[in-house]
XYZ file of C-alpha atoms in Angstrom:
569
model
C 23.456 -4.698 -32.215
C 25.559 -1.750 -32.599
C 26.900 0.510 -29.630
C 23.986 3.103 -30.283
C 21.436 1.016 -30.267
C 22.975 -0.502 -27.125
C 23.193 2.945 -25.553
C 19.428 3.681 -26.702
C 18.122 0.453 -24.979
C 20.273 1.295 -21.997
C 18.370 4.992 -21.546
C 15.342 3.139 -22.430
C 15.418 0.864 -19.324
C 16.637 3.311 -16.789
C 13.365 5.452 -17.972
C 10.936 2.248 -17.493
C 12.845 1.030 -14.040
C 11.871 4.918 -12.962
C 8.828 4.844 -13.929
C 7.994 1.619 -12.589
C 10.017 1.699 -9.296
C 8.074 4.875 -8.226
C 4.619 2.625 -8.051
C 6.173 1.262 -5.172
C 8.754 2.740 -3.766
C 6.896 5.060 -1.407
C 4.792 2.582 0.484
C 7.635 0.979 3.246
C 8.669 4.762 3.396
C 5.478 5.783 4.326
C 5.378 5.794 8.481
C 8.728 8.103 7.775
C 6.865 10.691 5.572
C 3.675 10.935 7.768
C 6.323 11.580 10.763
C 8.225 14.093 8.920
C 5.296 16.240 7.236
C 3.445 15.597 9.908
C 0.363 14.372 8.307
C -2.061 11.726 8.749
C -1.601 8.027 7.170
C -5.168 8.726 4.739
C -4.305 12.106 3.504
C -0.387 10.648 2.990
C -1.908 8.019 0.746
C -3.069 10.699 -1.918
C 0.744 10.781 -2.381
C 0.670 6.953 -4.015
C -3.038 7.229 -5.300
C -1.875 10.607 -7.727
C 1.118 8.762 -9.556
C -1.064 5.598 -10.027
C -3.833 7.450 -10.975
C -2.341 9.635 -13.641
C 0.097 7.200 -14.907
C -2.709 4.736 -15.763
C -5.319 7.457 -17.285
C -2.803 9.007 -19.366
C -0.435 6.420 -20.439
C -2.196 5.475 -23.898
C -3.311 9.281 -25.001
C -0.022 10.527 -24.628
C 1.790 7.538 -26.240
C -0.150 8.658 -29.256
C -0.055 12.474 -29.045
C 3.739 12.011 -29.296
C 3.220 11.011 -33.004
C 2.404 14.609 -33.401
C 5.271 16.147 -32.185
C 7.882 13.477 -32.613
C 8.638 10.172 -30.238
C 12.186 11.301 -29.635
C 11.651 14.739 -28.878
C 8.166 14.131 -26.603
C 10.429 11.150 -24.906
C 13.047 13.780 -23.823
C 10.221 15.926 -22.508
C 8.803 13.016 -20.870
C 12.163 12.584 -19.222
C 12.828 15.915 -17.753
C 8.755 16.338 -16.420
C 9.322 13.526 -14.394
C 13.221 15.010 -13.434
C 11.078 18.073 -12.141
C 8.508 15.809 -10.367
C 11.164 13.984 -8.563
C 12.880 16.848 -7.340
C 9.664 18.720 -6.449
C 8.784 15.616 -3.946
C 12.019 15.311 -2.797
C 12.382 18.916 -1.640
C 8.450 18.902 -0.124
C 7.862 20.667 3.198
C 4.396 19.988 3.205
C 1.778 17.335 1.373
C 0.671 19.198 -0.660
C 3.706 20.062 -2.395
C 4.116 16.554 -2.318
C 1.162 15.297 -4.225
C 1.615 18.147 -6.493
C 5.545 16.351 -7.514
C 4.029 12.838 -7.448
C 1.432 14.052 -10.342
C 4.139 16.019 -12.299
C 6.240 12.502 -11.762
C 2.902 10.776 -12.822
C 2.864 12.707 -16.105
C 6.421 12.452 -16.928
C 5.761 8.747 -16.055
C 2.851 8.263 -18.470
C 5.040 9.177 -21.487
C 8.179 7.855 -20.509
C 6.956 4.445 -19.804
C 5.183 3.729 -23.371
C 7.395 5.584 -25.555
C 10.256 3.637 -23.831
C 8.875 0.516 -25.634
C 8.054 2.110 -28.628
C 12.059 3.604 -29.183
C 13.314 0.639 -28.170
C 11.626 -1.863 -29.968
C 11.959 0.307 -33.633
C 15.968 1.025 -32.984
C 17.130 -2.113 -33.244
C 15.942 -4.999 -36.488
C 12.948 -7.091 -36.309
C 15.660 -10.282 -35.738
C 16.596 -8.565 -32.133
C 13.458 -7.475 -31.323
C 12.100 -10.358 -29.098
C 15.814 -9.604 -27.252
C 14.724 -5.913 -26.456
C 11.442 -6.509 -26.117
C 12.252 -9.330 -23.313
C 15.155 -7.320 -21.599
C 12.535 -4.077 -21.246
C 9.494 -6.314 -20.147
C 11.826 -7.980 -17.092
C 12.872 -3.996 -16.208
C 9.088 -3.372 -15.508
C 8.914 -6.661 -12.947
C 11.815 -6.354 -11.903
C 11.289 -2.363 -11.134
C 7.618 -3.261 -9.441
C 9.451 -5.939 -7.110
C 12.221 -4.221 -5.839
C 10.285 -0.900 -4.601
C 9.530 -1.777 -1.250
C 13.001 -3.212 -0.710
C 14.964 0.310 -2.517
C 12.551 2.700 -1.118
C 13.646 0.310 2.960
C 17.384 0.540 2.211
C 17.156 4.510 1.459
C 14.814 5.223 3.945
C 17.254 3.383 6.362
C 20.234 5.030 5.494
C 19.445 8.084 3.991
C 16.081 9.298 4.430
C 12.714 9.252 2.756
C 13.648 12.454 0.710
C 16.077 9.829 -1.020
C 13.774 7.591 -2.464
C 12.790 10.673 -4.899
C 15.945 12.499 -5.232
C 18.407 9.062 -6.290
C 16.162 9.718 -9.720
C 18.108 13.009 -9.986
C 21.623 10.917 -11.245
C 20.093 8.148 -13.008
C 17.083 10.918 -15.197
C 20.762 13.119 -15.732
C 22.384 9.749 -17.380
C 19.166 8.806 -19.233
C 19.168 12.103 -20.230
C 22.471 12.306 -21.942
C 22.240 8.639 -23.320
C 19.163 10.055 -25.069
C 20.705 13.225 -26.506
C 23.895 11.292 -27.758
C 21.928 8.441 -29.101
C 18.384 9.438 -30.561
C 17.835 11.472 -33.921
C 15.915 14.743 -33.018
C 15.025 15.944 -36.479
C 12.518 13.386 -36.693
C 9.458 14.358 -39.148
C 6.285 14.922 -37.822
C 3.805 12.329 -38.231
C 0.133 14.568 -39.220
C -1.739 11.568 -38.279
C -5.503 12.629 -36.789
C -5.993 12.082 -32.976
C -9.027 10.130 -31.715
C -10.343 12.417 -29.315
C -13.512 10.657 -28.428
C -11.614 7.814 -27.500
C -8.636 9.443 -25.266
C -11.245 11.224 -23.341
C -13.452 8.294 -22.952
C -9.933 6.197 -22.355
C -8.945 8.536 -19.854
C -12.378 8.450 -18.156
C -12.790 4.796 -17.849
C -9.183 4.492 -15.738
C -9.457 7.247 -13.919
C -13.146 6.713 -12.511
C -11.928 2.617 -12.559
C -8.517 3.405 -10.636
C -9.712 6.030 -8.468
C -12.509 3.578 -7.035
C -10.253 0.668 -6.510
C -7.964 3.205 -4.830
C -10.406 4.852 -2.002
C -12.890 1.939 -1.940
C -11.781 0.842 1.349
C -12.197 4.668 2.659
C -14.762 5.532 0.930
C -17.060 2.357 1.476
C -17.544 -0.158 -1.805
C -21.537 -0.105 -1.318
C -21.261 3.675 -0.969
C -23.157 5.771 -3.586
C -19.647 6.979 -4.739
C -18.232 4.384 -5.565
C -21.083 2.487 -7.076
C -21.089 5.769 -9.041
C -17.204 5.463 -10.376
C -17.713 1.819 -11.221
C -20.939 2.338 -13.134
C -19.147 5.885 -14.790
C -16.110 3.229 -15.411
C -18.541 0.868 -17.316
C -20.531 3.237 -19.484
C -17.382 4.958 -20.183
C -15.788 1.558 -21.304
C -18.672 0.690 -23.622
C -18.533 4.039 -25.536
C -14.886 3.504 -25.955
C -15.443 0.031 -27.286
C -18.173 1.420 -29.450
C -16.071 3.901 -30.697
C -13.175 2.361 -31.292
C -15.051 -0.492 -33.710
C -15.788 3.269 -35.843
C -13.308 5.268 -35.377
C -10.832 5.759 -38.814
C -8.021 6.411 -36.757
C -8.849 4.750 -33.531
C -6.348 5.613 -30.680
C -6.338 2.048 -29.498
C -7.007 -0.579 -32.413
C -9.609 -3.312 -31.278
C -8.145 -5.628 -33.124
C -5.388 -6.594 -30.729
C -7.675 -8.512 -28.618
C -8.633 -11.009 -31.518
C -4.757 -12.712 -31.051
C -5.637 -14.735 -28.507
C -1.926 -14.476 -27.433
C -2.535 -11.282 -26.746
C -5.772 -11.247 -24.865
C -3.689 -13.807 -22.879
C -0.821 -11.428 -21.761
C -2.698 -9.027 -21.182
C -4.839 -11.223 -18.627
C -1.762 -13.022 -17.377
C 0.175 -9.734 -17.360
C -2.641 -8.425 -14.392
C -3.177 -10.969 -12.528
C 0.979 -11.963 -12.136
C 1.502 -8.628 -11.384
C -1.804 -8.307 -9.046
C -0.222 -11.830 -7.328
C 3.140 -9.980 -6.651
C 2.319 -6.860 -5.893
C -0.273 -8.410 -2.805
C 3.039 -9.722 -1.107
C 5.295 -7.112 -2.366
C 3.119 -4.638 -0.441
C 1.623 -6.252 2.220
C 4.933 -8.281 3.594
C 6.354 -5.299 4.832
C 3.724 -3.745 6.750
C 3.519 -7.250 8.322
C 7.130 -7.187 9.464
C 7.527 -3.417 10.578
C 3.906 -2.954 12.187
C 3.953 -6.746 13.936
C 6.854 -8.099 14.292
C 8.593 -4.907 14.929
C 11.393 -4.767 12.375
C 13.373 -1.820 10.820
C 12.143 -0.235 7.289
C 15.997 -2.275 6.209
C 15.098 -5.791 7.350
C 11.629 -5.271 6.214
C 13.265 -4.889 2.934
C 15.915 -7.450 2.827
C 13.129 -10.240 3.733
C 11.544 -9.812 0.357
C 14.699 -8.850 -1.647
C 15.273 -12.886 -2.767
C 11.982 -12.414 -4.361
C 13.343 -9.019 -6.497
C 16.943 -11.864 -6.671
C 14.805 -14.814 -8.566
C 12.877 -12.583 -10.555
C 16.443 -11.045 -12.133
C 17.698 -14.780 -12.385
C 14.500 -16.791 -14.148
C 12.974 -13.995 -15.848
C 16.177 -14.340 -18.849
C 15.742 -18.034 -18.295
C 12.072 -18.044 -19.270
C 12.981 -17.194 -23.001
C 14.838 -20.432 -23.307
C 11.951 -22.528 -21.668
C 9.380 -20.922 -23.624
C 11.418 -21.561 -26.976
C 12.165 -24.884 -25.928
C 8.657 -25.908 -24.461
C 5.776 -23.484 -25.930
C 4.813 -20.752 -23.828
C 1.564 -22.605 -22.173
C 3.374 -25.013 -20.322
C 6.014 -22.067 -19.172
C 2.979 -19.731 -18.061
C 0.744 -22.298 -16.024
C 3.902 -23.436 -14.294
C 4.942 -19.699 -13.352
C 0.757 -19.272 -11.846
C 1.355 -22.943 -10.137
C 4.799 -21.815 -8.100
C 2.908 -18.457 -7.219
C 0.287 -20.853 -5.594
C 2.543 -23.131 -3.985
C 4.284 -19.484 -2.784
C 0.523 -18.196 -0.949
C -0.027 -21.753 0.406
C 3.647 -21.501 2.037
C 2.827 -17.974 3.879
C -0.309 -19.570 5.385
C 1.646 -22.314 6.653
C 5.154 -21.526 7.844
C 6.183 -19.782 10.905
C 6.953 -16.146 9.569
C 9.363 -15.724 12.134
C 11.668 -18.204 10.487
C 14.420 -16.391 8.041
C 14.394 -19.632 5.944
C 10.795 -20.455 5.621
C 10.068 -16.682 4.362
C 13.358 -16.722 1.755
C 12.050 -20.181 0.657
C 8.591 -18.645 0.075
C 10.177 -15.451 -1.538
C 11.843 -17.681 -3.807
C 8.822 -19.268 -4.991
C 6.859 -16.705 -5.463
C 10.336 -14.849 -7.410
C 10.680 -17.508 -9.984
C 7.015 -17.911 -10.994
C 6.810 -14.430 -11.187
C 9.848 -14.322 -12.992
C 9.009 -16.963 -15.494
C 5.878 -15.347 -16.519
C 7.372 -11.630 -16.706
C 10.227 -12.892 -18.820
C 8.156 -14.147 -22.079
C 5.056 -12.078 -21.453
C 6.157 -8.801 -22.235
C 7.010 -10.214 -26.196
C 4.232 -12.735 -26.466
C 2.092 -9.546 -25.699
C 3.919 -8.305 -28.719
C 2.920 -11.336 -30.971
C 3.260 -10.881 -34.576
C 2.304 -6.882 -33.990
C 4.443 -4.450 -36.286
C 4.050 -0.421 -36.652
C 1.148 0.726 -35.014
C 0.321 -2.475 -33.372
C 3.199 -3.157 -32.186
C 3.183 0.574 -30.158
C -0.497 -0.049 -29.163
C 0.435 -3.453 -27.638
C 3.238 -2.249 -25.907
C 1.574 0.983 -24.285
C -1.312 -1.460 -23.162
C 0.453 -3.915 -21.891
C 2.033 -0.992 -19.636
C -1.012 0.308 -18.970
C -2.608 -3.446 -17.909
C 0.332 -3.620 -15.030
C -0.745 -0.694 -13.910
C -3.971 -2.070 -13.297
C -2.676 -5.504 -11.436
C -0.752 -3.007 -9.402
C -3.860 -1.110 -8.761
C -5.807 -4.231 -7.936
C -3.608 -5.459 -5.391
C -3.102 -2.079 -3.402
C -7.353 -1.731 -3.189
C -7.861 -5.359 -3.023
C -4.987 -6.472 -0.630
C -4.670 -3.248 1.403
C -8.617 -2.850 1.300
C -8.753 -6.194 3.037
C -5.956 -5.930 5.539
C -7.407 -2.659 6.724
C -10.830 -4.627 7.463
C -8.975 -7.880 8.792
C -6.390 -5.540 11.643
C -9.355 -3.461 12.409
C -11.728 -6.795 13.134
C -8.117 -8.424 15.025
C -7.665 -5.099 17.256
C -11.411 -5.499 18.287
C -10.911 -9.197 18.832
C -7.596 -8.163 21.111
C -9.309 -5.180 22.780
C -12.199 -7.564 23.893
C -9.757 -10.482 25.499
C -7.302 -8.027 26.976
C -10.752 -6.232 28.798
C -12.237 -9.911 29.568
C -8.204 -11.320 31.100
C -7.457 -7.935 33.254
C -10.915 -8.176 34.736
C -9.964 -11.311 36.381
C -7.132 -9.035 37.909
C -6.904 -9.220 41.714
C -5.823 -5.142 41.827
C -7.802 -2.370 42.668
C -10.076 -0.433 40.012
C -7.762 2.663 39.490
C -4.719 -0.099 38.415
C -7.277 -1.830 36.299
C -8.384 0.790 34.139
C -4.340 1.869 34.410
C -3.336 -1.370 32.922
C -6.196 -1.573 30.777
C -5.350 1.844 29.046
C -1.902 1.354 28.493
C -2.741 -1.964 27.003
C -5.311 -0.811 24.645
C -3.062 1.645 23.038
C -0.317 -1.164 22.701
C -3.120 -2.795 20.535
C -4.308 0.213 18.818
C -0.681 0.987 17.886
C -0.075 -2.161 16.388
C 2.909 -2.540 18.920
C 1.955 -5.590 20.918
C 5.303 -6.990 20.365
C 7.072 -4.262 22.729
C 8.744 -5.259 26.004
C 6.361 -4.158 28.542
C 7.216 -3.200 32.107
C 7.839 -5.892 35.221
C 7.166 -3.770 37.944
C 3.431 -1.801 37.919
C 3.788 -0.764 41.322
C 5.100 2.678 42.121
C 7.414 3.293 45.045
C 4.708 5.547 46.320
C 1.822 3.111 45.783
C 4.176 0.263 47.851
C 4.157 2.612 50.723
C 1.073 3.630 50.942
C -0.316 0.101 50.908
C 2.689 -0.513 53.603
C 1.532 2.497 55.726
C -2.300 1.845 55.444
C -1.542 -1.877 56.472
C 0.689 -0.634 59.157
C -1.793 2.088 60.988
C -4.539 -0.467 60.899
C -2.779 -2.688 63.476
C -0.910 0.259 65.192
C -3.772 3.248 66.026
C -5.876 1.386 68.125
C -2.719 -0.067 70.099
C -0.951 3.259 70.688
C 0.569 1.803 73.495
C 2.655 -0.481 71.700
C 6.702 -0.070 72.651
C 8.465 0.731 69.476
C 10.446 -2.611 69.167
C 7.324 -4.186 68.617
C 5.598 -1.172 66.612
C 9.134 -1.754 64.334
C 8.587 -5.521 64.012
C 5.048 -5.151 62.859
C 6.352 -2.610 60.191
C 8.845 -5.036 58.846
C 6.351 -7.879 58.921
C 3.666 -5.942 57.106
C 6.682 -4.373 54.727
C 7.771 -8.579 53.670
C 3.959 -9.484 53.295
C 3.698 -5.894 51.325
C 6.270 -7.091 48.598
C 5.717 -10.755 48.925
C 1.918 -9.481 47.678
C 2.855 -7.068 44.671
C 5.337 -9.490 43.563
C 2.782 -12.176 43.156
C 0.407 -9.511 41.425
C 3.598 -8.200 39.483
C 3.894 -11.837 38.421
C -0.278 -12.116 37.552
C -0.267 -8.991 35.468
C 2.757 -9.803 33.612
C 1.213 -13.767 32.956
C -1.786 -11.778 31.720
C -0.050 -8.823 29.807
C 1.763 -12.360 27.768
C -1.398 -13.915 26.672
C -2.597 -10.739 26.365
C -0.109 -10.282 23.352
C 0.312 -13.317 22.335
C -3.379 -13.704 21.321
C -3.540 -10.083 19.989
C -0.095 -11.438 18.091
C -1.942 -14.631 16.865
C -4.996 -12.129 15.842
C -3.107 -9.767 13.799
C -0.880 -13.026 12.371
C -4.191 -14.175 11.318
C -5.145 -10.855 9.373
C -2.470 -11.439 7.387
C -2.340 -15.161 6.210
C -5.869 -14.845 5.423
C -5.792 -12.576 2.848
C -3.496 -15.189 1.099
C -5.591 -18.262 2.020
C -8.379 -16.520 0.285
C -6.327 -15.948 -2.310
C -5.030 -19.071 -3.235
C -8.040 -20.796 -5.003
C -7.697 -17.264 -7.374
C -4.217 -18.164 -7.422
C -4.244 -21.878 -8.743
C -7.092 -21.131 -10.888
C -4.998 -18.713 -13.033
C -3.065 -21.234 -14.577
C -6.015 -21.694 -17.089
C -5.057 -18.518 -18.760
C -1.882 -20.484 -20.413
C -4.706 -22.171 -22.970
C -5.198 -19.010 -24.563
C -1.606 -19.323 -25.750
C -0.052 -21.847 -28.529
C 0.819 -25.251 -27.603
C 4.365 -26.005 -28.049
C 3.901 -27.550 -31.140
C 2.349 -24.486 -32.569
C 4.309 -22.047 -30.907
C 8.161 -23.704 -32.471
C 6.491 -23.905 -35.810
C 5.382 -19.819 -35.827
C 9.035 -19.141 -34.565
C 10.410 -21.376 -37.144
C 8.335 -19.406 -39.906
C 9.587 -16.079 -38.560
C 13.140 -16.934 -38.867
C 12.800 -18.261 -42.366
């Protein structure tokens, strides 16, 4: 491979790690954003919803309006859009400046992405190609995995402006790579678009994304969503219909009769839907519950983003030296073993969560590896650009799975948990031995703990005021004094200091009830919300297991050697 073609695939990957990273990156960044825009959590979420949105509706029409105008030159385009998008949310006062960056990224996105494959794959012979084609396929993963853990370690350090504005260096290097490296007197290609089909394309993800998106918000049984699902469906069956008669279709049909393919692009979702749910989700758990920083959030997924880099070059050889069936099922089985393990350890344990990160890392890994060029198959020319773009496009989707279907779900299980914990705390500090005022005191103060999430603060030891110990002191006092007035004041002075030792002696023991009941207040309302978590993976773990039947849509190994063996003769 010579140095140009080196420095093409180089520009290639930063563009697809962008692109990819910026699925992610936002979401551990997010409490830091609604804080510093000032802006509630549902309208904030717009912010992710735009980029994935646009990125997966236009990611196949563009891909193929850049034959029109020339890959190279529409790449560079592609390249400084999502420069301006970048700097447009990093710079953003308000949210709607904000969303309006994160759809300019979006679009940028949507042509960077695809035609990253397509230059990559054509600069270099069809001998390196499964090379390229495997090295730009583990940038996507990889990219995907390691946004919540970037988008932490920025947001730590720098701030959340960061996470956008780091794309400034890295677009500027792509940038010149591209200009120094690519041919930009390219002919145009007069090749007829498929109109029909990009607009029915583009109609089918959008209504299909922006349902899974706001289904959660928006109710699934509402009349809305039923509506973008059944606008997704109709949409979908035109396309199909016109695609089978279209001259110059936009995406060729006849992809899906390699079974290969048909299985990457199943396998493709659903490894990427399995990651993404942990990816996501793990985070939340450990800033929300167990009270850790945006940073060690990060760093207690990062060995999953580590095994992913490691296994996903080492996949290549197992698939070449065992068939890619046996490599694919095994990467779905250490996924499973992976959910099963976050059911069952104790999360609070560093190495039970990195040995559970490393599971679900190297399955993950050893699917991504070989997927991205068994996706590929025997595809050349237009089929070969069609597979790629779809294949990109098909992530998108097991991203956009796992946000609705994971975060969709952990919204319902915390909201049913801070019920549960609202209930108990109301049933334990109404077996309180305090007065009605310190009740509905303790109560309150409780109940926004829960509501907060942040039943894993210290809470106070002493709920008795100075002023509230001497009233009960003088009340107890003038009870026995005013109707002996008579008293001398020796004695008057004893009672005080007996009344003052049973005083203390009392709110000490009720200091010591409150707090007993404040701990299993939050230890059940810790146990609750622990329990909204793991069970969105124990549910999950049948789905899991059961997607290790998709490796029998791909060759045995016997099949598999002798179609490599023909290709190199």
């Amino acid at each position: 491979m010579s140095r140009k073609n080196i420095l093409i695939i180089c520009a290639n990957c930063v563009g697809i790690f962008l692109c990819m990273l910026d699925t992610t990156v936002m979401n551990i960044a997010l409490p830091a954003i609604q804080k510093g825009l000032s802006v509630s959590l549902n309208n904030l979420q717009w912010a992710i919803n735009v980029y994935t949105i646009i990125f997966a509706t236009l990611t196949i029409p563009l891909s193929r309006l850049a034959d029109r105008f020339g890959i190279n030159r529409f790449y560079l385009s592609g390249m400084f859009i999502f420069l301006i998008g970048s700097i447009l949310s990093g710079i953003a006062t308000n949210l709607s400046t904000l969303i309006v960056g994160r759809a300019v990224q979006s679009i940028g996105a949507a042509i960077v992405f695809p035609l990253s494959m397509t230059i990559g794959i054509s600069s270099v012979s069809l001998i390196q190609r499964t090379t390229v084609i495997a090295a730009l396929g583990v940038t996507q993963g990889l990219a995907a995995a390691l946004g919540p853990t970037i988008g932490g370690i920025i947001t730590q350090f720098l701030s959340w402006r960061a996470i956008f504005l780091v794309n400034f260096p890295l677009l500027i290097l792509a940038i010149i790579l591209a200009f120094y490296s690519l041919d930009f007197k390219e002919n145009y290609i007069q090749t007829k678009i498929d109109y029909l089909g990009s607009l029915l394309s583009m109609v089918t993800l959008f209504s299909l994304t922006l349902a899974l998106v706001k289904g959660r918000e928006w109710h699934w049984n509402s009349a809305l969503i039923m509506g973008l699902l059944a606008i997704s469906t109709i949409s979908l069956i035109l396309f199909i219909i016109t695609e089978k008669t279209s001259a110059n279709p936009m995406l060729p049909l006849e992809l899906f009769r390699d079974r290969q393919f048909t299985g990457s692009a199943v396998a493709i979702v659903l490894s990427n839907l399995f990651l993404v749910a942990v990816t996501v989700i793990l985070p939340t758990y450990f800033t929300h519950i167990q009270n850790r920083t945006e940073l060690q959030a990060a760093l207690l997924i990062t060995p999953i983003s580590a095994m992913i880099f490691i296994f996903s070059p080492l996949a290549a050889v197992l698939v070449n030296k065992n068939g890619p069936r046996i490599v694919i099922a095994i990467g779905f089985l250490l996924m499973g073993i992976a959910y099963v393990l976050f059911t069952k350890i104790d999360m609070t344990s560093l190495p039970a969560i990195i040995t559970a990160d490393i599971f679900l890392g190297i399955g993950y890994g050893i699917i991504a590896g070989p997927i991205t060029v068994l996706a590929a198959s025997n595809f050349t020319g237009t089929l070969l650009a069609a597979s790629q773009s779809l294949a990109g496009v098909f992530r998108q989707i097991g991203i956009v799975l796992a946000v609705a279907i994971f975060v969709s779900g952990l919204y319902g299980n915390l909201a049913q948990a801070q019920k549960n914990s609202i209930k108990y705390s109301q049933q334990q500090i109404a077996t309180l031995q305090v007065s009605a005022l310190q009740r509905r005191k303790i109560e309150k103060h409780t109940i926004i703990n829960i509501k907060k999430q942040q039943i894993n603060t210290t809470t106070t030891k002493n709920h008795f005021s100075s002023a509230v110990k001497r009233e009960l002191i003088q009340s107890n006092y003038q009870k026995i004094v005013m109707p002996n007035q008579q008293l001398p004041q020796s004695v008057k002075l004893k009672i005080l200091q007996k009344i003052t030792e049973k005083v203390n002696q009392k709110i000490k023991q009720l200091n010591q009830e409150i707090n007993q009941c404040i701990v299993k207040i939050k230890n059940y309302s810790l146990q609750q919300y622990h329990h909204a978590f793991i069970e969105l993976y124990m549910l999950t773990i049948p789905f899991v297991f059961s997607s290790m039947m998709v490796s029998i849509l791909f060759m045995r190994k016997k099949d598999y050697l002798t179609t490599m063996q023909q290709k190199h003769n």
